[in-house]
XYZ file of C-alpha atoms in Angstrom:
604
model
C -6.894 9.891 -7.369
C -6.079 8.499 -10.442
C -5.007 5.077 -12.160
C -1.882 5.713 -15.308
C -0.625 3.552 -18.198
C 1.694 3.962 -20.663
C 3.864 2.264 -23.744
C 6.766 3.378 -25.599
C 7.773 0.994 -28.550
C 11.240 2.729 -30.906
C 9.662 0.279 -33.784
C 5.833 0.810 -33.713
C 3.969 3.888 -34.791
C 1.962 4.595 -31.296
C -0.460 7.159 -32.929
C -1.796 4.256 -34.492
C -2.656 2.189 -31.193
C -4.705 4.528 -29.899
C -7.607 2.091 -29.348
C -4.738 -0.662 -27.823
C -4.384 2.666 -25.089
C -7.639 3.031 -24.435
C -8.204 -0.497 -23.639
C -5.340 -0.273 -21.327
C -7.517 2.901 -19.323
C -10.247 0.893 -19.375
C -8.852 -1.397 -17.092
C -7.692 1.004 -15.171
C -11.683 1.135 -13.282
C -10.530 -0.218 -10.093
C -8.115 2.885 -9.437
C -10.442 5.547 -10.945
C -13.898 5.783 -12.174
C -13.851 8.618 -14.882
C -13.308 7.702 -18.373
C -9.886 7.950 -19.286
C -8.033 10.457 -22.008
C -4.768 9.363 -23.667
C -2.028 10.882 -25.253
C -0.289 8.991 -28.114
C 2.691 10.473 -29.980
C 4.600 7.811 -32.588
C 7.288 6.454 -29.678
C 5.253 6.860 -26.491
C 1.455 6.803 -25.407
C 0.173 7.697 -22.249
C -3.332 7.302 -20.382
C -4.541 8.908 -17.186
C -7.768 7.474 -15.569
C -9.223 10.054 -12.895
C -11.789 9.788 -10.026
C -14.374 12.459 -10.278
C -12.926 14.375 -7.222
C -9.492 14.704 -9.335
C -8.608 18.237 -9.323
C -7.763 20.165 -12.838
C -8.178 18.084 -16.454
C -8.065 14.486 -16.425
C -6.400 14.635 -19.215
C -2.212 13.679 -19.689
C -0.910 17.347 -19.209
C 1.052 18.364 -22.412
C 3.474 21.272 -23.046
C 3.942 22.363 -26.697
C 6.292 24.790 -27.760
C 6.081 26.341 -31.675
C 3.220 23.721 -32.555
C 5.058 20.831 -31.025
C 4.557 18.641 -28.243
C 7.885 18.353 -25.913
C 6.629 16.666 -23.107
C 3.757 14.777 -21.282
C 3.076 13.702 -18.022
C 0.877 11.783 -16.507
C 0.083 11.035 -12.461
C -1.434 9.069 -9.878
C -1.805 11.058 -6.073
C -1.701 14.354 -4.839
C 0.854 16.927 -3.752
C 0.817 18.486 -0.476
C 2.637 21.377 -1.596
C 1.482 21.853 -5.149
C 0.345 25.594 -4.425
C 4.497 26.175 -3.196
C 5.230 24.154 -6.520
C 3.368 25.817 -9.332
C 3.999 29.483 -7.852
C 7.481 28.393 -7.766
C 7.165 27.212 -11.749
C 5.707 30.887 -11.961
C 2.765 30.012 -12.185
C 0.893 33.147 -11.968
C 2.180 33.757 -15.407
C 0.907 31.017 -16.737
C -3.191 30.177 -17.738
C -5.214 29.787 -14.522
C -4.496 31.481 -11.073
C -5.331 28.115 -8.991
C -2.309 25.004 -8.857
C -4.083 22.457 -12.103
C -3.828 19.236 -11.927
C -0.600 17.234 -10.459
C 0.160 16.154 -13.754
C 0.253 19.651 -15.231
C 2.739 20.601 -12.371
C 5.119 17.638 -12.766
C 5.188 18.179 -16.471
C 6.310 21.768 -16.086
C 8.448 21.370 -13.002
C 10.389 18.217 -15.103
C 11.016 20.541 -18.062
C 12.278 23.461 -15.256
C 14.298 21.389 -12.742
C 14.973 17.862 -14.951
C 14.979 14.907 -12.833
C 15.920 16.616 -9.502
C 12.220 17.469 -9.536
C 11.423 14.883 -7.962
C 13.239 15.992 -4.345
C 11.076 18.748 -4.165
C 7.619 16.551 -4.430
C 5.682 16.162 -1.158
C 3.055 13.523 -0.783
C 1.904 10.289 -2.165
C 2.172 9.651 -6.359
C 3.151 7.704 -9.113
C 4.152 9.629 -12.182
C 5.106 9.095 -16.003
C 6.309 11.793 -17.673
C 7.276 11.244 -21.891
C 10.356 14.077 -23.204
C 9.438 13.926 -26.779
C 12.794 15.690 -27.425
C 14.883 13.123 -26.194
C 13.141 10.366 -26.538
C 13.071 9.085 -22.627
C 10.461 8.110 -20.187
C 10.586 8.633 -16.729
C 8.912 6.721 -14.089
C 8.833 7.892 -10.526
C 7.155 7.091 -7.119
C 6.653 8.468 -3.760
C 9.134 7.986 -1.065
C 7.473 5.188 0.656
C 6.124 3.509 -1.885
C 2.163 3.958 -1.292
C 0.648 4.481 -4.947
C 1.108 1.688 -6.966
C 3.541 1.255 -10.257
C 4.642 -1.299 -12.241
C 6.358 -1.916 -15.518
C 7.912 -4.799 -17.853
C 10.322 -4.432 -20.374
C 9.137 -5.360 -24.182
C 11.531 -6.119 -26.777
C 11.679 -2.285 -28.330
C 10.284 -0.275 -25.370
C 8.256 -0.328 -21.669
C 4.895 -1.217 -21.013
C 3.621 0.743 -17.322
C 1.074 0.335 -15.215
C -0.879 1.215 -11.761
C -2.560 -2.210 -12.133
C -0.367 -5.116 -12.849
C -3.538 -6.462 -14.710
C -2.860 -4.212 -17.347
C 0.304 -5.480 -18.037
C -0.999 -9.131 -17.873
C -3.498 -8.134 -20.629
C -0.954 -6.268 -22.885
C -0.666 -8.025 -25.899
C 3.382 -7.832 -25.877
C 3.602 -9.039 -22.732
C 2.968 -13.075 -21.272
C 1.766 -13.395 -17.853
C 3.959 -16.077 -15.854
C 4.761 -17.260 -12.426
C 8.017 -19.256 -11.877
C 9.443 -20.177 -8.845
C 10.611 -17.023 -7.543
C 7.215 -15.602 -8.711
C 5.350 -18.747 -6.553
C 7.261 -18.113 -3.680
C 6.499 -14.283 -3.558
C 2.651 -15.097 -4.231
C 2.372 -17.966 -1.390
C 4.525 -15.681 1.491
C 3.306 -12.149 0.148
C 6.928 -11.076 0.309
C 8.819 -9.924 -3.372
C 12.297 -9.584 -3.478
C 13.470 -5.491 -3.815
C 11.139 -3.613 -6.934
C 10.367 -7.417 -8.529
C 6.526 -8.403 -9.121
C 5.011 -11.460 -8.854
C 4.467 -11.847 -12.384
C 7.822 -13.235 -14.493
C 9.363 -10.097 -15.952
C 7.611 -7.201 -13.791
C 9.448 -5.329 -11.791
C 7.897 -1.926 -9.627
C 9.741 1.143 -9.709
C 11.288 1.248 -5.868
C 9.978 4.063 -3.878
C 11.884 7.368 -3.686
C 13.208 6.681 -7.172
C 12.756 7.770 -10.462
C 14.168 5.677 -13.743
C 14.611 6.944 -16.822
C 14.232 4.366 -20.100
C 16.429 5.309 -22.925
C 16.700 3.062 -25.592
C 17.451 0.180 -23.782
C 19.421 1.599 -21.100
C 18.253 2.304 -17.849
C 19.047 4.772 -15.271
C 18.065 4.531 -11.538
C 17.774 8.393 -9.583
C 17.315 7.596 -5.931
C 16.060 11.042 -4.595
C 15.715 10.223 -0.945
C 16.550 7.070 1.295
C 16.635 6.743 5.268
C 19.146 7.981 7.064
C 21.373 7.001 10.735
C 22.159 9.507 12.402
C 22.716 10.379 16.278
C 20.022 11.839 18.351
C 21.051 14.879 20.631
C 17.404 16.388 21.746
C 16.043 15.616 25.316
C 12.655 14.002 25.567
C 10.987 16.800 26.178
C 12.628 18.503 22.881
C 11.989 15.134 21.036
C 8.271 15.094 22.063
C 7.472 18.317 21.140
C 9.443 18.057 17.580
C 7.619 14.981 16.880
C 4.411 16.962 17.973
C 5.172 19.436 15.273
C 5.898 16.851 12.835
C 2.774 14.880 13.452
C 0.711 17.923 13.343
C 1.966 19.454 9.977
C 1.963 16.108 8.055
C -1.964 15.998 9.344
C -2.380 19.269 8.463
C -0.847 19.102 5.119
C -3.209 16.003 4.822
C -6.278 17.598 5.369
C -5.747 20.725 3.491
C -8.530 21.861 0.992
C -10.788 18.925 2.082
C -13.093 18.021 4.958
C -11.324 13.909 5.038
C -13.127 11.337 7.066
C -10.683 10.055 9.855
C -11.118 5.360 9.600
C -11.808 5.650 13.476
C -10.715 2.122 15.192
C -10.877 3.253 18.791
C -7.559 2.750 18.764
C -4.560 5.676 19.877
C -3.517 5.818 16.714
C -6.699 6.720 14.895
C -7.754 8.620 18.098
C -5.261 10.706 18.048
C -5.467 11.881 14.292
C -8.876 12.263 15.079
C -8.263 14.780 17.560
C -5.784 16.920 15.597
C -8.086 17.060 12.785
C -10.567 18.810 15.483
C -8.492 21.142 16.776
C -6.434 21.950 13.226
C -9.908 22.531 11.756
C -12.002 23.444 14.707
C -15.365 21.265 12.816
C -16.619 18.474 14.075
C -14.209 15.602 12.418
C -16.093 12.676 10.354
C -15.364 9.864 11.404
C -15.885 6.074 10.148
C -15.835 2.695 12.082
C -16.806 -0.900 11.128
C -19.833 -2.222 12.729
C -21.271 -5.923 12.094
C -25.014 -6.833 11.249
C -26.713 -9.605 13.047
C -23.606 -11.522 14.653
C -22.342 -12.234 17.895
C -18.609 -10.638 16.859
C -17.256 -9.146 19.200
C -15.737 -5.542 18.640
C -13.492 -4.725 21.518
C -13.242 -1.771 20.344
C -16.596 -0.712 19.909
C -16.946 1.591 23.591
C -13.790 3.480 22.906
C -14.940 4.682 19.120
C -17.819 5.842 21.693
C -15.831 7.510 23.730
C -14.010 9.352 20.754
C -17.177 10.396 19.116
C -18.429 12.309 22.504
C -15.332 13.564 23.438
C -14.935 15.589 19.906
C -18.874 15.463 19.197
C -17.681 13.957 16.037
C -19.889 13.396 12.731
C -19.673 9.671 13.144
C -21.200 6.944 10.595
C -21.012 3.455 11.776
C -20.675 1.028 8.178
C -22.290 -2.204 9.282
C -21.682 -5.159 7.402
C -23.577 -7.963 6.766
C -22.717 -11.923 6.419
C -24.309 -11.498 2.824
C -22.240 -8.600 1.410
C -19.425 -10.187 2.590
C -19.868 -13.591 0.765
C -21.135 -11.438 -1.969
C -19.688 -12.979 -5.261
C -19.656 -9.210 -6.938
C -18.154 -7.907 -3.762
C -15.125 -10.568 -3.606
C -14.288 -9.823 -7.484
C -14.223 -6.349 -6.384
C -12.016 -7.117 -3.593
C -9.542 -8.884 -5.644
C -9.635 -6.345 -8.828
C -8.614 -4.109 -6.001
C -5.722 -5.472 -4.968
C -2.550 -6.381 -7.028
C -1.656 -9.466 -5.617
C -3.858 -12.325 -3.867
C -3.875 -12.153 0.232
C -5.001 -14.285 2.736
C -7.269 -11.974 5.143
C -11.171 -12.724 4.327
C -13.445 -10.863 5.117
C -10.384 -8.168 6.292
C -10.069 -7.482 3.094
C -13.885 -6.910 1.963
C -14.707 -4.908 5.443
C -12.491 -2.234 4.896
C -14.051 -1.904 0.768
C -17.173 -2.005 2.237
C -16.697 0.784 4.686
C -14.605 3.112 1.545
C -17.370 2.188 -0.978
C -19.639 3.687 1.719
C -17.460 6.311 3.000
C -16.642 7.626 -1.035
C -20.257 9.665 -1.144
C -19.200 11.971 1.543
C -15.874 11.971 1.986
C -13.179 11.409 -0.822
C -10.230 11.667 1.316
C -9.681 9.907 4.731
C -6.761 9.785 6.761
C -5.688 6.332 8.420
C -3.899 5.633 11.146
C -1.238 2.988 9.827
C 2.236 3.137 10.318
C 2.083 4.567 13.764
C 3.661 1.596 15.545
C 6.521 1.774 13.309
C 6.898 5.398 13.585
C 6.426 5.766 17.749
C 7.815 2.500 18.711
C 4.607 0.448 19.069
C 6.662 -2.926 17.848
C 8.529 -4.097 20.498
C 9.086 -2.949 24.283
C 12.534 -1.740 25.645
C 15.521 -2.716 24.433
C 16.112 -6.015 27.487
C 13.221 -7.416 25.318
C 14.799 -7.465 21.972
C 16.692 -10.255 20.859
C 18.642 -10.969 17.668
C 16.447 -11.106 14.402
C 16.933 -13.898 12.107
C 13.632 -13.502 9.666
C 10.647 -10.947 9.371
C 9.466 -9.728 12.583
C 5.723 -10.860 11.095
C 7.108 -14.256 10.220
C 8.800 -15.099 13.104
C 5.014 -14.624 14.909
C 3.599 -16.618 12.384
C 5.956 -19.421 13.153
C 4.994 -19.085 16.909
C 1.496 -20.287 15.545
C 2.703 -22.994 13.587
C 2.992 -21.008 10.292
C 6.129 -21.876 8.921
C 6.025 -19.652 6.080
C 3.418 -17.306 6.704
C -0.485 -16.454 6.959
C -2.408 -18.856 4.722
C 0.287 -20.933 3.453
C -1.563 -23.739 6.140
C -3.098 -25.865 3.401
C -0.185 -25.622 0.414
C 1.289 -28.498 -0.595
C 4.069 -29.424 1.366
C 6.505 -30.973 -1.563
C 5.153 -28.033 -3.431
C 6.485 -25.864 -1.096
C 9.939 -27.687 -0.600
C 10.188 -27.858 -4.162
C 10.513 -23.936 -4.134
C 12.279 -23.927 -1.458
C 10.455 -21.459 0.284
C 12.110 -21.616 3.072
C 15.480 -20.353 1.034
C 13.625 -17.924 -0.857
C 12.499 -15.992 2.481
C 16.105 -16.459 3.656
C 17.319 -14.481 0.708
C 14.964 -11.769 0.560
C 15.725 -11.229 4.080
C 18.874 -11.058 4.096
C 19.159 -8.599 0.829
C 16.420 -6.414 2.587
C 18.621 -6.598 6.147
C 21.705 -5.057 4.020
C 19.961 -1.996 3.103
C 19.352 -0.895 7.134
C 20.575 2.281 7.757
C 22.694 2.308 11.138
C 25.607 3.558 13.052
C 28.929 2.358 13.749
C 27.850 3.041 17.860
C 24.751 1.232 17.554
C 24.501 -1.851 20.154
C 23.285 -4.974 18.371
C 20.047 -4.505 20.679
C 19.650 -1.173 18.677
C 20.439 -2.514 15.242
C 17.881 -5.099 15.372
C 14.951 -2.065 15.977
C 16.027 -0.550 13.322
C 15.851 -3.092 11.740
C 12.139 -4.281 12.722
C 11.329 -0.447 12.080
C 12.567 -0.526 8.600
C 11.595 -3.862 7.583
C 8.067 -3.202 8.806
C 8.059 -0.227 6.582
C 9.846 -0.931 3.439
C 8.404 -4.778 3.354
C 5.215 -5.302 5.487
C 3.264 -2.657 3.282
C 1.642 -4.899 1.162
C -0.247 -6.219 4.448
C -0.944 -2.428 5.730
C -1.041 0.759 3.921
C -0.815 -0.695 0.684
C -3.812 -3.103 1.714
C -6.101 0.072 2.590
C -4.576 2.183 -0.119
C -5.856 -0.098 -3.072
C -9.189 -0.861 -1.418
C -10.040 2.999 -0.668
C -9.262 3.756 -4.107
C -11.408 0.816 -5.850
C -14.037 2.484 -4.064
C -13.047 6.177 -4.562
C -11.786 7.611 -1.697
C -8.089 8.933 -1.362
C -6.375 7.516 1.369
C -3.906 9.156 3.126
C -1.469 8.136 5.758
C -0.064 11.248 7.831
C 2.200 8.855 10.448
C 3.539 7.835 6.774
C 5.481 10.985 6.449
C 8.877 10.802 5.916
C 10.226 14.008 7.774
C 8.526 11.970 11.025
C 10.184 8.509 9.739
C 13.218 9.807 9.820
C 13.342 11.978 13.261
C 11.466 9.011 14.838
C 13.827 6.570 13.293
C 16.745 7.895 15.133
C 14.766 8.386 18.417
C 16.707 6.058 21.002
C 14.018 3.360 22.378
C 14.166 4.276 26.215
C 12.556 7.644 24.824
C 9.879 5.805 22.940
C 8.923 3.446 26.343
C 9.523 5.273 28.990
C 7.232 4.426 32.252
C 7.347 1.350 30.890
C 4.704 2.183 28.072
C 5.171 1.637 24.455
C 4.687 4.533 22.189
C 4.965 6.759 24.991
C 5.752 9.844 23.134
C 2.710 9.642 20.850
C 1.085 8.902 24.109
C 2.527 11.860 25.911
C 1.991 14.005 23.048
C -1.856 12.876 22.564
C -2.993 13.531 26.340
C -5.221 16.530 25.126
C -6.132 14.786 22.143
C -7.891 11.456 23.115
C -10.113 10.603 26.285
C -8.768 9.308 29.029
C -10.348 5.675 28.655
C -8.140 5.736 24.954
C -4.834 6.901 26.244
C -3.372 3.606 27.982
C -5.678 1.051 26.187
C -4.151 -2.360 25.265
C -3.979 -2.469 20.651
C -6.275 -4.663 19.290
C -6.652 -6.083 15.451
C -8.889 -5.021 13.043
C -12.471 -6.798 13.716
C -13.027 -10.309 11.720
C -16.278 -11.766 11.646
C -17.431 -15.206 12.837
C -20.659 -15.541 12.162
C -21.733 -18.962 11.437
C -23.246 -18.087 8.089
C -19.771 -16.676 6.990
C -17.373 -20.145 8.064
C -20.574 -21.744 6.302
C -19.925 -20.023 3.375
C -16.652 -20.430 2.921
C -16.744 -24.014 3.636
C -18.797 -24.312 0.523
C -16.704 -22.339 -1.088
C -13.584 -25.215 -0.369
C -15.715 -28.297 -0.999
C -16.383 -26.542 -4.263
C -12.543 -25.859 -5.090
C -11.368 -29.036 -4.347
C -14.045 -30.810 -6.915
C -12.932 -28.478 -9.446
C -9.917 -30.498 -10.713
C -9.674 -27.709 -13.570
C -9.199 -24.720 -11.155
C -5.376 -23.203 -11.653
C -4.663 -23.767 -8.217
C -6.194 -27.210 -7.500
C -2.184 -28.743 -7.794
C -1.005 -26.891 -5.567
C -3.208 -27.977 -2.537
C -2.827 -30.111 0.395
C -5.976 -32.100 -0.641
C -5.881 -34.086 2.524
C -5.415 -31.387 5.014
C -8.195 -29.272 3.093
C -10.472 -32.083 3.175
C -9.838 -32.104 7.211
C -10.674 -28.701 7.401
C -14.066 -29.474 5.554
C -15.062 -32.452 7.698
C -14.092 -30.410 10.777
C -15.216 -27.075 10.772
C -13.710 -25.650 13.895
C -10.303 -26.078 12.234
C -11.171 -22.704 10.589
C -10.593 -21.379 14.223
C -7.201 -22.308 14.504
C -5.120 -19.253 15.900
C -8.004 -17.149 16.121
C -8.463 -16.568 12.317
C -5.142 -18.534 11.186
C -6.800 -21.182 9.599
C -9.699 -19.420 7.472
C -6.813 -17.131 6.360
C -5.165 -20.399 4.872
C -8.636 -21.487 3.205
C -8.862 -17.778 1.966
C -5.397 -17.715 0.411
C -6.572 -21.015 -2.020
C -9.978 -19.087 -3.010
C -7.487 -15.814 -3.843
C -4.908 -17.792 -5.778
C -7.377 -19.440 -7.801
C -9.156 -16.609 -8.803
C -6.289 -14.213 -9.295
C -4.255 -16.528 -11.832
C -7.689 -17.077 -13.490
C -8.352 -13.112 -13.852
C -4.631 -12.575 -15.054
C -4.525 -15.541 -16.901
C -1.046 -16.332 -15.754
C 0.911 -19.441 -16.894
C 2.212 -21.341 -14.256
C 5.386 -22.048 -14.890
C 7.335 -23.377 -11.802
């Protein structure tokens, strides 16, 4: 686990900015904890942050031929099949008989195979690697999109980033939010590889671009394909058995990883194949609140799980006070690139990593399995046409027009963006790029189109979400229903296969019976745990009266004063929907206090 930075300039002398580089690792904290090392030749310099479990130098990995650097690389993630990689690269010639560090393979594997490297990487990263000899950089990201990069465009070179608050702080670079920027900050939804800053843009996943001078070229090494299915259901389950069980496997290799154990299937049943791929007793990790009358419906079925695979459990139980903890909620938002509505959802899940990190630095998660088994919808007589994001259209159900938290924005604020024609558009571009077939019925068109909406745009709420918070508190998370050999199989899976006896995600089901007890097999979902103790709604109701006094605070103008000041004369407003209406109080305190950290200019 690492954090990476870099900054070509064809006019500045970069050996000379070494201490502008190392302030740029420095911020890096919240993705790695080690110091960081930089590289700096006169066009290019590049800085690697590492976590103490980081395997091989944390240093950028450099190849020099005759006394002369020719390239550097740089790299955020892991490899699943870096052993396959370096012996490929020969790599019992080289020094060392062990795979070094990620870095040191990309470096060598970009200077063997060019840019078509990239097709053979197999896990989650984010890479940078400099070619001295030509003078190009190359930025490059995982085929979902999981680690983090970003990158703006000075006016003689690139300035990249894991953080976007490094690229806020660089001294070439403004931080601004305009419209567009607004828009994608108040509905958590950016149009295709833009950022929410004016200017940023994040390299799309499965692509890698190459900067020379000031051209750009785009490499797309893998995308989603339609295709017909021909295997029976008995052939499909067992392929996506095999599939499941190699990505977990692959996961889990060379570590002993925690597994974040909801008590729900999907967590249940990773737990399981950890146990019987390993044959030790899996570690496992839930949530558990201190003092409080929460409610954790899922509290007897972690139980279950933990006798039926005599697991090493830990319960993390978190108190009211960590959670209003001021040092806890900068944390929280260092974490996370952008600001996000969900509370205490968003410190629980920190708390339970920043516990989790002594033992464990790599834990698997069970995200993404809905998507990839069919857990979204039920058969195809329920599906109707699709005219916005799945997520939104639920929203609206609750009387969200435009999306968790957006309850107590302005109203002419938000017509003056026109909000509602910014979601229109970014729907409608992301809609275009859904892979399907000529013979698919419009009932099938629109799950593929939930599937690969959920995946390619709902990640900043999911995997993204746990991603950043694992690593601000050192522990690698990994996502094995993420994998994109079972993404694609599963994508093409017809849905009667995926609810049969009238059960959703029946194959994972059918293909977890050994797996899970019987009391976890058929159980209804349920969300991730939010707390509502009395002393946390009291909290954050100080927290409001507080913001709206503060006529100075960045986002004071764009608040519904009046419905705000409802919420603080009537308490049980912060109910509304279940959580709906804390979530809009906890968008204002995130707004605020991210355009305050990045400094960002409001320019709307």
């Amino acid at each position: 686990m690492a954090g990476i930075a870099g900054w070509t300039d064809r006019e500045r002398d970069l050996t000379e900015e070494r201490v502008a580089l190392a302030r740029m690792g420095a911020q890096l904290v919240m993705r790695a904890r080690r110091d960081g090392a930089e590289w700096a030749g006169r066009r290019a310099g590049l800085v690697q942050r590492t976590d103490p479990a980081w395997r091989g130098s944390p240093a950028p990995a450099e190849v020099r031929e005759h006394g002369r650097t020719i390239a550097v690389a740089v790299c955020d993630g892991y490899l699943r099949n870096a052993t396959d990689l370096w012996n490929a690269l020969g790599g019992a010639g080289l020094p060392g008989s062990e795979p070094p560090s990620v870095s040191e393979i990309l470096v060598r594997g970009y200077l063997r195979w060019g840019v078509a490297m990239a097709e053979r990487l197999e896990g989650l990263y984010a890479f940078a690697i400099w070619d001295e000899r030509t003078g190009e950089l190359l930025l490059g990201r995982d085929r979902i999109g999981i680690k983090p990069l970003s990158y703006a465009l000075t006016g003689e070179g690139v300035v990249f980033a894991s953080d976007v608050s490094v690229l806020a702080a660089h001294p070439l670079l403004t931080p601004e939010a305009d419209a567009d920027a607004l828009c994608a900050l108040f509905t958590l939804m950016r149009e295709e590889s833009r950022g929410a800053l004016r200017g940023v843009r994040e390299v799309p996943p499965a692509c890698v671009l190459t900067f020379s001078g000031r051209r750009v070229r785009a490499h797309r090494y893998w995308q989603l394909e339609a295709h017909e299915h021909s295997m029976d259901l008995e052939a499909t389950t067992k392929e996506a058995d095999r599939l499941l069980r190699a990505s977990v496997t692959a996961d889990f290799a060379g570590h002993e990883p925690a597994v974040l154990l909801s008590g729900g299937l999907d967590s249940s049943v990773l737990t399981g194949l950890v146990a019987t791929g390993t044959g030790a007793r899996p570690v496992t990790s839930t949530v558990a609140f201190a003092h409080t009358t929460s409610r954790i419906p899922d509290r007897p079925f972690v139980e279950d799980v933990v006798r039926f695979w005599d697991c090493d459990h830990h319960d993390v139980v978190v108190g009211v006070d960590q959670v209003c903890d001021p040092v806890v909620l900068a944390d929280v938002l260092a974490a996370k690139d952008y600001p996000s509505p969900w509370g205490d959802k968003n410190v629980t899940p920190y708390l339970m990593s920043r516990t989790l990190g002594g033992r464990s630095p790599v834990a698997l998660s069970g995200e993404a399995a809905d998507t990839m088994f069919g857990g979204l919808y039920g058969s195809l007589d329920d599906v109707g046409e699709l005219n916005t994001f799945p997520w939104l259209e639920q929203a609206r159900r609750f009387g969200v027009a435009h999306g968790i938290g957006t309850g107590l924005l302005d109203a002419e604020l938000l017509r003056s963006l026109d909000v509602d024609g910014y979601l229109e558009r970014v729907f409608r571009e992301s809609v275009a790029r859904v892979p399907v077939l000529p013979s698919d019925s419009p009932a099938r068109r629109t799950v593929r189109r939930i599937d690969f909406l959920t995946v390619t745009r709902l990640l900043e709420q999911t995997m993204l979400h746990t991603e950043r918070l694992g690593a601000a508190a050192g522990v690698e998370m990994r996502f094995p229903f993420a994998d994109h050999a079972l993404y694609t199989f599963m994508y093409n899976v017809p849905v009667p296969m995926k609810f049969t006896g009238g059960r959703t995600k029946s194959i994972l089901r059918d293909l977890a019976a050994d797996l899970v007890p019987p009391s976890v097999l058929d159980r209804k979902k349920s969300t991730f745990p939010a707390l509502y103790d009395v002393r946390y709604k009291e909290s954050v109701l100080h927290r409001l009266r507080a913001l709206l006094d503060d006529s100075s605070a960045p986002v004071h103008a764009m608040v519904d004063k009046r419905a705000a000041a409802r919420v603080v004369d009537d308490p049980r407003l912060l109910d509304r929907g279940g959580w709906f209406g804390r979530a809009d109080v906890e968008m204002l305190f995130q707004l605020d206090a991210w355009l305050r950290r990045l400094r960002v200019r409001v320019r709307a």
